Amino acid sequence: MTTRYAALAVLVPAALVLGCAPAVWVRGTSSDPVLGAASITATGAQAAPGALALAAVSAGAFVAVVAVGRRLRAAAAVLMVAAAGAAVALFARVLLAPAEAVGRRAAEQVGRVGSVPAEAAATAWLWVAVVAAVALLGATAVVGWAARHWAGLSPRFERAPAAPGDGRAGQGPVSAWDALSRGADPTADTPPPAT
């Protein structure tokens, strides 16, 4: 799997999950005496705010999987899959208990902490978000497995080796600021004095 296909496989479902956030995911009524029989709705951002953040973390971890070297790639891949899995679990919680999400939203509207009794049903947007989150989990698992075989970063991103005899191993060429600090004119053609 190439990084281009991996990007499509991970970022498209992540964008779909985040795009569903402003839509109404659950709709219901509360039996609270203060609210009466008011109709209560909860958007994705209200019903599962942590899950949306986890989907964003999963997408960000994918960028790290592509950008880092071999050593950090495994850790980024584990984070990517774990965040997607946690998002699926939170979305499934809203899907299995939509009345709980509506009850929390109703309690917020009357200034209470916790939840109030409510009846609710999931909308199509919640189903779209759950399917997208499951697709994100599957894609991150496949990409995490395939990333083990990807080559590292190209040489242009690696640090230049130090010149022989230079006491600054691994620091690359002398910058103009370092040359000036050593008493050399960085605009002159002569090398800086050794320290």
Short mmCIF file of N, CA and C in Angstrom, two decimals:
data_model
loop_
_atom_site.label_atom_id
_atom_site.label_comp_id
_atom_site.label_asym_id
_atom_site.label_seq_id
_atom_site.Cartn_x
_atom_site.Cartn_y
_atom_site.Cartn_z
N MET A 1 0.85 -1.17 0.00
CA MET A 1 0.00 0.00 0.00
C MET A 1 0.90 1.24 0.00
N THR A 2 0.66 2.14 -0.92
CA THR A 2 1.44 3.37 -1.00
C THR A 2 0.88 4.40 -0.02
N THR A 3 1.69 5.42 0.24
CA THR A 3 1.23 6.45 1.18
C THR A 3 0.06 7.23 0.62
N ARG A 4 -0.03 7.35 -0.69
CA ARG A 4 -1.16 8.09 -1.28
C ARG A 4 -2.48 7.37 -1.02
N TYR A 5 -2.50 6.04 -1.24
CA TYR A 5 -3.71 5.27 -0.97
C TYR A 5 -3.99 5.21 0.54
N ALA A 6 -2.93 5.14 1.31
CA ALA A 6 -3.11 5.14 2.76
C ALA A 6 -3.73 6.45 3.23
N ALA A 7 -3.30 7.55 2.65
CA ALA A 7 -3.87 8.85 3.02
C ALA A 7 -5.35 8.90 2.69
N LEU A 8 -5.72 8.40 1.52
CA LEU A 8 -7.15 8.38 1.16
C LEU A 8 -7.93 7.47 2.11
N ALA A 9 -7.36 6.31 2.43
CA ALA A 9 -8.06 5.35 3.27
C ALA A 9 -8.29 5.86 4.68
N VAL A 10 -7.36 6.67 5.20
CA VAL A 10 -7.49 7.14 6.57
C VAL A 10 -8.15 8.51 6.66
N LEU A 11 -7.73 9.43 5.81
CA LEU A 11 -8.19 10.81 5.96
C LEU A 11 -9.63 11.03 5.48
N VAL A 12 -10.08 10.25 4.50
CA VAL A 12 -11.47 10.42 4.02
C VAL A 12 -12.48 10.02 5.11
N PRO A 13 -12.35 8.83 5.74
CA PRO A 13 -13.31 8.54 6.82
C PRO A 13 -13.17 9.48 8.01
N ALA A 14 -11.93 9.91 8.31
CA ALA A 14 -11.75 10.85 9.43
C ALA A 14 -12.45 12.17 9.13
N ALA A 15 -12.33 12.65 7.89
CA ALA A 15 -13.01 13.89 7.50
C ALA A 15 -14.52 13.71 7.53
N LEU A 16 -15.00 12.54 7.15
CA LEU A 16 -16.44 12.27 7.18
C LEU A 16 -16.96 12.26 8.62
N VAL A 17 -16.20 11.66 9.52
CA VAL A 17 -16.60 11.65 10.93
C VAL A 17 -16.67 13.08 11.46
N LEU A 18 -15.63 13.86 11.18
CA LEU A 18 -15.61 15.24 11.67
C LEU A 18 -16.67 16.09 10.97
N GLY A 19 -16.97 15.78 9.72
CA GLY A 19 -18.01 16.51 9.00
C GLY A 19 -19.41 16.24 9.52
N CYS A 20 -19.60 15.09 10.14
CA CYS A 20 -20.91 14.75 10.73
C CYS A 20 -21.14 15.42 12.08
N ALA A 21 -20.12 16.02 12.64
CA ALA A 21 -20.21 16.58 14.00
C ALA A 21 -21.31 17.61 14.18
N PRO A 22 -21.52 18.55 13.25
CA PRO A 22 -22.57 19.55 13.49
C PRO A 22 -24.00 19.05 13.26
N ALA A 23 -24.15 17.88 12.69
CA ALA A 23 -25.48 17.34 12.39
C ALA A 23 -26.12 16.78 13.66
N VAL A 24 -27.45 16.69 13.67
CA VAL A 24 -28.19 16.13 14.81
C VAL A 24 -28.06 14.61 14.76
N TRP A 25 -27.52 14.03 15.83
CA TRP A 25 -27.32 12.59 15.91
C TRP A 25 -28.44 11.89 16.64
N VAL A 26 -28.98 12.52 17.67
CA VAL A 26 -30.07 11.91 18.43
C VAL A 26 -31.16 12.95 18.66
N ARG A 27 -32.40 12.46 18.67
CA ARG A 27 -33.56 13.35 18.86
C ARG A 27 -34.53 12.63 19.79
N GLY A 28 -35.07 13.38 20.75
CA GLY A 28 -36.00 12.74 21.67
C GLY A 28 -36.74 13.75 22.51
N THR A 29 -37.40 13.25 23.55
CA THR A 29 -38.16 14.10 24.47
C THR A 29 -37.76 13.77 25.89
N SER A 30 -37.94 14.74 26.75
CA SER A 30 -37.60 14.57 28.15
C SER A 30 -38.88 14.59 28.97
N SER A 31 -38.87 13.83 30.05
CA SER A 31 -40.01 13.84 30.97
C SER A 31 -39.71 14.69 32.19
N ASP A 32 -38.77 15.60 32.09
CA ASP A 32 -38.41 16.47 33.20
C ASP A 32 -39.52 17.49 33.42
N PRO A 33 -39.91 17.75 34.68
CA PRO A 33 -40.99 18.70 34.94
C PRO A 33 -40.64 20.13 34.53
N VAL A 34 -39.38 20.50 34.58
CA VAL A 34 -38.99 21.86 34.19
C VAL A 34 -39.11 22.04 32.68
N LEU A 35 -38.64 21.06 31.93
CA LEU A 35 -38.69 21.16 30.47
C LEU A 35 -40.06 20.79 29.92
N GLY A 36 -40.81 20.02 30.63
CA GLY A 36 -42.08 19.53 30.11
C GLY A 36 -41.82 18.47 29.06
N ALA A 37 -42.64 18.44 28.06
CA ALA A 37 -42.48 17.47 26.98
C ALA A 37 -41.73 18.10 25.82
N ALA A 38 -40.67 18.79 26.13
CA ALA A 38 -39.91 19.49 25.09
C ALA A 38 -39.13 18.51 24.23
N SER A 39 -38.98 18.87 22.97
CA SER A 39 -38.17 18.07 22.05
C SER A 39 -36.71 18.47 22.23
N ILE A 40 -35.86 17.48 22.44
CA ILE A 40 -34.45 17.71 22.70
C ILE A 40 -33.64 17.05 21.59
N THR A 41 -32.64 17.75 21.09
CA THR A 41 -31.73 17.18 20.10
C THR A 41 -30.30 17.32 20.60
N ALA A 42 -29.44 16.46 20.10
CA ALA A 42 -28.02 16.54 20.42
C ALA A 42 -27.23 16.30 19.13
N THR A 43 -26.33 17.21 18.84
CA THR A 43 -25.46 17.05 17.67
C THR A 43 -24.34 16.09 18.01
N GLY A 44 -23.55 15.76 17.03
CA GLY A 44 -22.41 14.87 17.27
C GLY A 44 -21.42 15.47 18.24
N ALA A 45 -21.19 16.76 18.12
CA ALA A 45 -20.25 17.43 19.03
C ALA A 45 -20.78 17.42 20.45
N GLN A 46 -22.09 17.41 20.64
CA GLN A 46 -22.68 17.40 21.98
C GLN A 46 -22.82 15.97 22.52
N ALA A 47 -23.14 15.03 21.64
CA ALA A 47 -23.37 13.65 22.09
C ALA A 47 -22.07 12.90 22.35
N ALA A 48 -21.03 13.16 21.56
CA ALA A 48 -19.76 12.43 21.71
C ALA A 48 -18.57 13.34 21.41
N PRO A 49 -18.36 14.36 22.23
CA PRO A 49 -17.27 15.30 21.93
C PRO A 49 -15.89 14.65 21.98
N GLY A 50 -15.69 13.73 22.90
CA GLY A 50 -14.39 13.06 22.99
C GLY A 50 -14.10 12.20 21.79
N ALA A 51 -15.14 11.60 21.22
CA ALA A 51 -14.94 10.73 20.05
C ALA A 51 -14.48 11.53 18.84
N LEU A 52 -15.00 12.74 18.70
CA LEU A 52 -14.58 13.57 17.57
C LEU A 52 -13.12 13.97 17.72
N ALA A 53 -12.71 14.28 18.94
CA ALA A 53 -11.30 14.59 19.18
C ALA A 53 -10.43 13.38 18.89
N LEU A 54 -10.90 12.19 19.23
CA LEU A 54 -10.13 10.98 18.96
C LEU A 54 -9.99 10.73 17.46
N ALA A 55 -11.02 11.04 16.68
CA ALA A 55 -10.91 10.90 15.22
C ALA A 55 -9.87 11.87 14.68
N ALA A 56 -9.82 13.07 15.23
CA ALA A 56 -8.79 14.04 14.81
C ALA A 56 -7.40 13.57 15.22
N VAL A 57 -7.28 12.97 16.40
CA VAL A 57 -5.99 12.44 16.85
C VAL A 57 -5.54 11.31 15.93
N SER A 58 -6.47 10.47 15.51
CA SER A 58 -6.14 9.38 14.61
C SER A 58 -5.61 9.91 13.28
N ALA A 59 -6.25 10.95 12.75
CA ALA A 59 -5.78 11.55 11.50
C ALA A 59 -4.41 12.19 11.69
N GLY A 60 -4.20 12.86 12.81
CA GLY A 60 -2.90 13.46 13.09
C GLY A 60 -1.81 12.42 13.26
N ALA A 61 -2.15 11.29 13.89
CA ALA A 61 -1.17 10.22 14.06
C ALA A 61 -0.81 9.61 12.71
N PHE A 62 -1.75 9.60 11.76
CA PHE A 62 -1.42 9.12 10.42
C PHE A 62 -0.35 10.00 9.78
N VAL A 63 -0.49 11.31 9.96
CA VAL A 63 0.53 12.22 9.42
C VAL A 63 1.88 11.90 10.04
N ALA A 64 1.89 11.58 11.33
CA ALA A 64 3.14 11.21 11.98
C ALA A 64 3.68 9.89 11.42
N VAL A 65 2.80 8.93 11.14
CA VAL A 65 3.25 7.66 10.57
C VAL A 65 3.96 7.89 9.25
N VAL A 66 3.45 8.81 8.46
CA VAL A 66 4.07 9.10 7.16
C VAL A 66 5.36 9.89 7.32
N ALA A 67 5.41 10.80 8.31
CA ALA A 67 6.50 11.76 8.38
C ALA A 67 7.70 11.30 9.21
N VAL A 68 7.50 10.42 10.18
CA VAL A 68 8.62 10.08 11.07
C VAL A 68 9.42 8.91 10.51
N GLY A 69 10.56 8.71 11.11
CA GLY A 69 11.42 7.59 10.73
C GLY A 69 10.88 6.27 11.26
N ARG A 70 11.62 5.23 10.98
CA ARG A 70 11.18 3.88 11.33
C ARG A 70 10.98 3.70 12.83
N ARG A 71 11.80 4.34 13.64
CA ARG A 71 11.74 4.11 15.08
C ARG A 71 10.43 4.60 15.69
N LEU A 72 9.96 5.76 15.26
CA LEU A 72 8.75 6.33 15.85
C LEU A 72 7.48 5.90 15.12
N ARG A 73 7.64 5.28 13.96
CA ARG A 73 6.47 4.91 13.16
C ARG A 73 5.57 3.91 13.88
N ALA A 74 6.16 2.95 14.57
CA ALA A 74 5.35 1.95 15.26
C ALA A 74 4.51 2.58 16.37
N ALA A 75 5.10 3.50 17.12
CA ALA A 75 4.36 4.17 18.19
C ALA A 75 3.23 5.02 17.61
N ALA A 76 3.50 5.72 16.52
CA ALA A 76 2.45 6.54 15.89
C ALA A 76 1.34 5.66 15.33
N ALA A 77 1.70 4.49 14.79
CA ALA A 77 0.68 3.58 14.26
C ALA A 77 -0.21 3.04 15.37
N VAL A 78 0.39 2.70 16.51
CA VAL A 78 -0.40 2.22 17.65
C VAL A 78 -1.35 3.32 18.13
N LEU A 79 -0.85 4.54 18.23
CA LEU A 79 -1.71 5.67 18.64
C LEU A 79 -2.84 5.88 17.64
N MET A 80 -2.54 5.76 16.35
CA MET A 80 -3.55 5.96 15.31
C MET A 80 -4.67 4.93 15.44
N VAL A 81 -4.32 3.67 15.61
CA VAL A 81 -5.33 2.60 15.72
C VAL A 81 -6.09 2.71 17.04
N ALA A 82 -5.38 3.01 18.13
CA ALA A 82 -6.04 3.11 19.43
C ALA A 82 -7.04 4.26 19.46
N ALA A 83 -6.69 5.40 18.88
CA ALA A 83 -7.61 6.54 18.86
C ALA A 83 -8.85 6.23 18.03
N ALA A 84 -8.66 5.57 16.88
CA ALA A 84 -9.81 5.20 16.05
C ALA A 84 -10.69 4.19 16.78
N GLY A 85 -10.09 3.24 17.47
CA GLY A 85 -10.86 2.24 18.22
C GLY A 85 -11.66 2.87 19.36
N ALA A 86 -11.04 3.81 20.06
CA ALA A 86 -11.75 4.49 21.14
C ALA A 86 -12.90 5.33 20.59
N ALA A 87 -12.71 5.94 19.43
CA ALA A 87 -13.80 6.71 18.81
C ALA A 87 -14.96 5.81 18.45
N VAL A 88 -14.68 4.63 17.90
CA VAL A 88 -15.75 3.68 17.56
C VAL A 88 -16.51 3.28 18.83
N ALA A 89 -15.78 3.04 19.91
CA ALA A 89 -16.44 2.64 21.17
C ALA A 89 -17.36 3.74 21.68
N LEU A 90 -16.93 5.00 21.62
CA LEU A 90 -17.78 6.09 22.09
C LEU A 90 -18.98 6.31 21.18
N PHE A 91 -18.79 6.16 19.87
CA PHE A 91 -19.91 6.29 18.94
C PHE A 91 -20.92 5.17 19.19
N ALA A 92 -20.42 3.96 19.41
CA ALA A 92 -21.32 2.82 19.67
C ALA A 92 -22.11 3.05 20.95
N ARG A 93 -21.49 3.68 21.93
CA ARG A 93 -22.20 3.98 23.19
C ARG A 93 -23.38 4.91 22.93
N VAL A 94 -23.19 5.93 22.09
CA VAL A 94 -24.29 6.84 21.75
C VAL A 94 -25.36 6.09 20.95
N LEU A 95 -24.92 5.23 20.04
CA LEU A 95 -25.87 4.48 19.21
C LEU A 95 -26.71 3.52 20.05
N LEU A 96 -26.08 2.87 21.03
CA LEU A 96 -26.81 1.90 21.85
C LEU A 96 -27.66 2.55 22.93
N ALA A 97 -27.31 3.77 23.35
CA ALA A 97 -28.07 4.46 24.40
C ALA A 97 -28.30 5.92 24.02
N PRO A 98 -29.12 6.16 22.98
CA PRO A 98 -29.36 7.55 22.58
C PRO A 98 -30.10 8.35 23.65
N ALA A 99 -30.91 7.67 24.48
CA ALA A 99 -31.64 8.38 25.53
C ALA A 99 -30.68 8.99 26.56
N GLU A 100 -29.55 8.35 26.77
CA GLU A 100 -28.56 8.89 27.71
C GLU A 100 -27.99 10.21 27.18
N ALA A 101 -27.71 10.26 25.87
CA ALA A 101 -27.18 11.50 25.29
C ALA A 101 -28.22 12.62 25.34
N VAL A 102 -29.47 12.29 25.05
CA VAL A 102 -30.53 13.30 25.13
C VAL A 102 -30.77 13.72 26.57
N GLY A 103 -30.69 12.78 27.51
CA GLY A 103 -30.86 13.11 28.91
C GLY A 103 -29.77 14.04 29.42
N ARG A 104 -28.52 13.82 28.99
CA ARG A 104 -27.44 14.74 29.38
C ARG A 104 -27.66 16.12 28.78
N ARG A 105 -28.11 16.15 27.54
CA ARG A 105 -28.36 17.43 26.86
C ARG A 105 -29.52 18.17 27.54
N ALA A 106 -30.55 17.45 27.95
CA ALA A 106 -31.68 18.07 28.64
C ALA A 106 -31.24 18.62 30.00
N ALA A 107 -30.38 17.87 30.70
CA ALA A 107 -29.88 18.34 31.99
C ALA A 107 -29.07 19.61 31.83
N GLU A 108 -28.29 19.70 30.75
CA GLU A 108 -27.52 20.92 30.48
C GLU A 108 -28.46 22.11 30.26
N GLN A 109 -29.57 21.88 29.58
CA GLN A 109 -30.49 22.97 29.27
C GLN A 109 -31.19 23.53 30.50
N VAL A 110 -31.38 22.69 31.53
CA VAL A 110 -32.01 23.18 32.75
C VAL A 110 -30.99 23.50 33.83
N GLY A 111 -29.71 23.41 33.49
CA GLY A 111 -28.66 23.78 34.44
C GLY A 111 -28.35 22.73 35.47
N ARG A 112 -28.59 21.49 35.17
CA ARG A 112 -28.29 20.40 36.10
C ARG A 112 -27.03 19.66 35.67
N VAL A 113 -26.50 18.90 36.58
CA VAL A 113 -25.37 18.02 36.30
C VAL A 113 -25.90 16.61 36.17
N GLY A 114 -25.34 15.86 35.26
CA GLY A 114 -25.77 14.47 35.08
C GLY A 114 -26.76 14.34 33.95
N SER A 115 -27.83 13.59 34.21
CA SER A 115 -28.80 13.29 33.17
C SER A 115 -30.21 13.29 33.75
N VAL A 116 -31.17 13.53 32.88
CA VAL A 116 -32.58 13.44 33.27
C VAL A 116 -33.23 12.35 32.43
N PRO A 117 -34.33 11.77 32.89
CA PRO A 117 -35.00 10.73 32.11
C PRO A 117 -35.46 11.26 30.76
N ALA A 118 -35.21 10.47 29.72
CA ALA A 118 -35.59 10.90 28.37
C ALA A 118 -35.80 9.68 27.50
N GLU A 119 -36.51 9.90 26.41
CA GLU A 119 -36.68 8.89 25.37
C GLU A 119 -36.09 9.47 24.10
N ALA A 120 -35.35 8.66 23.36
CA ALA A 120 -34.66 9.20 22.18
C ALA A 120 -34.43 8.11 21.15
N ALA A 121 -34.14 8.56 19.96
CA ALA A 121 -33.80 7.66 18.85
C ALA A 121 -32.65 8.28 18.06
N ALA A 122 -31.86 7.43 17.47
CA ALA A 122 -30.74 7.88 16.65
C ALA A 122 -31.22 8.33 15.29
N THR A 123 -30.53 9.32 14.72
CA THR A 123 -30.84 9.77 13.37
C THR A 123 -29.89 9.09 12.38
N ALA A 124 -30.12 9.34 11.11
CA ALA A 124 -29.26 8.75 10.08
C ALA A 124 -27.83 9.27 10.17
N TRP A 125 -27.65 10.49 10.65
CA TRP A 125 -26.31 11.05 10.77
C TRP A 125 -25.45 10.26 11.74
N LEU A 126 -26.04 9.75 12.80
CA LEU A 126 -25.27 8.94 13.74
C LEU A 126 -24.83 7.65 13.07
N TRP A 127 -25.69 7.05 12.26
CA TRP A 127 -25.31 5.83 11.54
C TRP A 127 -24.18 6.11 10.55
N VAL A 128 -24.26 7.24 9.87
CA VAL A 128 -23.18 7.60 8.93
C VAL A 128 -21.87 7.76 9.70
N ALA A 129 -21.91 8.42 10.85
CA ALA A 129 -20.71 8.63 11.65
C ALA A 129 -20.15 7.30 12.17
N VAL A 130 -21.01 6.39 12.58
CA VAL A 130 -20.55 5.08 13.07
C VAL A 130 -19.90 4.30 11.95
N VAL A 131 -20.52 4.28 10.78
CA VAL A 131 -19.93 3.56 9.64
C VAL A 131 -18.59 4.17 9.25
N ALA A 132 -18.51 5.50 9.25
CA ALA A 132 -17.25 6.17 8.93
C ALA A 132 -16.19 5.86 9.98
N ALA A 133 -16.58 5.81 11.25
CA ALA A 133 -15.62 5.50 12.31
C ALA A 133 -15.12 4.07 12.22
N VAL A 134 -16.00 3.13 11.87
CA VAL A 134 -15.58 1.74 11.69
C VAL A 134 -14.64 1.64 10.49
N ALA A 135 -14.95 2.38 9.41
CA ALA A 135 -14.05 2.40 8.25
C ALA A 135 -12.70 3.00 8.63
N LEU A 136 -12.72 4.03 9.47
CA LEU A 136 -11.47 4.63 9.94
C LEU A 136 -10.66 3.63 10.76
N LEU A 137 -11.32 2.88 11.62
CA LEU A 137 -10.62 1.87 12.42
C LEU A 137 -9.99 0.81 11.52
N GLY A 138 -10.75 0.32 10.56
CA GLY A 138 -10.21 -0.68 9.64
C GLY A 138 -9.04 -0.14 8.83
N ALA A 139 -9.19 1.09 8.34
CA ALA A 139 -8.12 1.68 7.53
C ALA A 139 -6.86 1.91 8.36
N THR A 140 -7.02 2.37 9.59
CA THR A 140 -5.83 2.60 10.42
C THR A 140 -5.13 1.30 10.75
N ALA A 141 -5.89 0.22 10.95
CA ALA A 141 -5.27 -1.08 11.23
C ALA A 141 -4.47 -1.56 10.02
N VAL A 142 -5.06 -1.44 8.83
CA VAL A 142 -4.35 -1.87 7.62
C VAL A 142 -3.13 -1.00 7.36
N VAL A 143 -3.29 0.31 7.50
CA VAL A 143 -2.18 1.23 7.26
C VAL A 143 -1.08 1.02 8.30
N GLY A 144 -1.46 0.82 9.55
CA GLY A 144 -0.46 0.56 10.59
C GLY A 144 0.35 -0.69 10.30
N TRP A 145 -0.31 -1.72 9.77
CA TRP A 145 0.39 -2.95 9.41
C TRP A 145 1.27 -2.73 8.19
N ALA A 146 0.77 -2.04 7.20
CA ALA A 146 1.53 -1.81 5.96
C ALA A 146 2.69 -0.85 6.17
N ALA A 147 2.59 0.04 7.14
CA ALA A 147 3.63 1.04 7.36
C ALA A 147 4.94 0.42 7.81
N ARG A 148 4.90 -0.81 8.31
CA ARG A 148 6.13 -1.48 8.72
C ARG A 148 7.08 -1.67 7.55
N HIS A 149 6.53 -1.75 6.35
CA HIS A 149 7.34 -2.02 5.17
C HIS A 149 7.69 -0.77 4.37
N TRP A 150 7.23 0.38 4.81
CA TRP A 150 7.53 1.60 4.09
C TRP A 150 8.98 1.99 4.30
N ALA A 151 9.56 2.59 3.29
CA ALA A 151 10.92 3.10 3.42
C ALA A 151 10.91 4.32 4.33
N GLY A 152 12.07 4.63 4.87
CA GLY A 152 12.17 5.81 5.73
C GLY A 152 12.08 7.08 4.91
N LEU A 153 12.33 8.18 5.56
CA LEU A 153 12.31 9.47 4.88
C LEU A 153 13.42 9.52 3.85
N SER A 154 13.26 10.35 2.86
CA SER A 154 14.29 10.47 1.83
C SER A 154 15.52 11.15 2.44
N PRO A 155 16.69 10.99 1.83
CA PRO A 155 17.92 11.55 2.39
C PRO A 155 17.89 13.06 2.55
N ARG A 156 17.07 13.76 1.81
CA ARG A 156 17.06 15.21 1.95
C ARG A 156 16.55 15.67 3.32
N PHE A 157 15.86 14.76 4.05
CA PHE A 157 15.38 15.11 5.38
C PHE A 157 16.35 14.70 6.49
N GLU A 158 17.42 13.99 6.13
CA GLU A 158 18.38 13.54 7.12
C GLU A 158 19.41 14.61 7.40
N ARG A 159 20.00 14.58 8.57
CA ARG A 159 21.02 15.54 8.98
C ARG A 159 22.31 15.24 8.22
N ALA A 160 22.97 16.29 7.76
CA ALA A 160 24.22 16.12 7.01
C ALA A 160 25.31 15.63 7.96
N PRO A 161 26.17 14.70 7.49
CA PRO A 161 27.26 14.23 8.36
C PRO A 161 28.29 15.34 8.56
N ALA A 162 28.98 15.27 9.68
CA ALA A 162 30.00 16.28 10.00
C ALA A 162 31.24 16.06 9.16
N ALA A 163 31.94 17.12 8.89
CA ALA A 163 33.20 17.02 8.15
C ALA A 163 34.24 16.37 9.05
N PRO A 164 35.19 15.61 8.47
CA PRO A 164 36.23 14.97 9.29
C PRO A 164 37.04 16.03 10.04
N GLY A 165 37.32 15.74 11.28
CA GLY A 165 38.11 16.66 12.09
C GLY A 165 37.29 17.78 12.70
N ASP A 166 36.04 17.86 12.37
CA ASP A 166 35.19 18.91 12.92
C ASP A 166 34.65 18.41 14.26
N GLY A 167 34.80 19.16 15.30
CA GLY A 167 34.37 18.77 16.63
C GLY A 167 32.87 18.86 16.82
N ARG A 168 32.14 19.23 15.80
CA ARG A 168 30.69 19.40 15.91
C ARG A 168 29.97 18.23 15.25
N ALA A 169 30.25 17.04 15.61
CA ALA A 169 29.71 15.85 14.95
C ALA A 169 28.18 15.93 14.86
N GLY A 170 27.68 15.76 13.65
CA GLY A 170 26.25 15.72 13.42
C GLY A 170 25.56 17.06 13.37
N GLN A 171 26.29 18.17 13.43
CA GLN A 171 25.65 19.47 13.43
C GLN A 171 25.58 20.09 12.04
N GLY A 172 26.19 19.52 11.04
CA GLY A 172 26.10 20.05 9.69
C GLY A 172 27.02 21.25 9.50
N PRO A 173 26.84 21.98 8.41
CA PRO A 173 27.72 23.11 8.11
C PRO A 173 27.56 24.24 9.13
N VAL A 174 28.59 25.06 9.21
CA VAL A 174 28.60 26.18 10.14
C VAL A 174 27.66 27.26 9.62
N SER A 175 26.76 27.73 10.47
CA SER A 175 25.87 28.81 10.05
C SER A 175 26.59 30.14 10.16
N ALA A 176 26.03 31.13 9.53
CA ALA A 176 26.64 32.46 9.57
C ALA A 176 26.68 32.99 10.99
N TRP A 177 25.68 32.69 11.78
CA TRP A 177 25.65 33.15 13.17
C TRP A 177 26.77 32.49 13.97
N ASP A 178 26.97 31.16 13.78
CA ASP A 178 28.05 30.47 14.48
C ASP A 178 29.41 31.01 14.06
N ALA A 179 29.59 31.30 12.77
CA ALA A 179 30.86 31.84 12.30
C ALA A 179 31.11 33.21 12.93
N LEU A 180 30.09 34.03 13.04
CA LEU A 180 30.23 35.34 13.65
C LEU A 180 30.57 35.21 15.13
N SER A 181 29.97 34.22 15.80
CA SER A 181 30.25 33.98 17.21
C SER A 181 31.70 33.56 17.44
N ARG A 182 32.29 32.91 16.45
CA ARG A 182 33.68 32.46 16.57
C ARG A 182 34.68 33.53 16.13
N GLY A 183 34.18 34.69 15.76
CA GLY A 183 35.07 35.79 15.39
C GLY A 183 35.39 35.85 13.92
N ALA A 184 34.69 35.08 13.10
CA ALA A 184 34.96 35.10 11.66
C ALA A 184 33.92 35.94 10.95
N ASP A 185 34.32 36.52 9.84
CA ASP A 185 33.40 37.30 9.02
C ASP A 185 32.65 36.32 8.12
N PRO A 186 31.34 36.15 8.30
CA PRO A 186 30.62 35.17 7.50
C PRO A 186 30.53 35.56 6.02
N THR A 187 30.81 36.80 5.69
CA THR A 187 30.76 37.21 4.29
C THR A 187 32.08 36.98 3.59
N ALA A 188 33.14 36.71 4.35
CA ALA A 188 34.46 36.47 3.74
C ALA A 188 34.55 35.04 3.26
N ASP A 189 35.50 34.77 2.37
CA ASP A 189 35.68 33.44 1.82
C ASP A 189 36.56 32.56 2.67
N THR A 190 37.07 33.06 3.77
CA THR A 190 37.96 32.26 4.62
C THR A 190 37.12 31.48 5.62
N PRO A 191 37.57 30.26 5.94
CA PRO A 191 36.82 29.45 6.90
C PRO A 191 36.95 30.02 8.30
N PRO A 192 36.01 29.74 9.20
CA PRO A 192 36.08 30.25 10.58
C PRO A 192 37.23 29.57 11.33
N PRO A 193 37.77 30.25 12.32
CA PRO A 193 38.86 29.64 13.10
C PRO A 193 38.32 28.49 13.94
N ALA A 194 39.18 27.50 14.15
CA ALA A 194 38.81 26.34 14.97
C ALA A 194 38.76 26.74 16.43
N THR A 195 37.83 26.18 17.16
CA THR A 195 37.71 26.51 18.59
C THR A 195 38.14 25.35 19.43
#
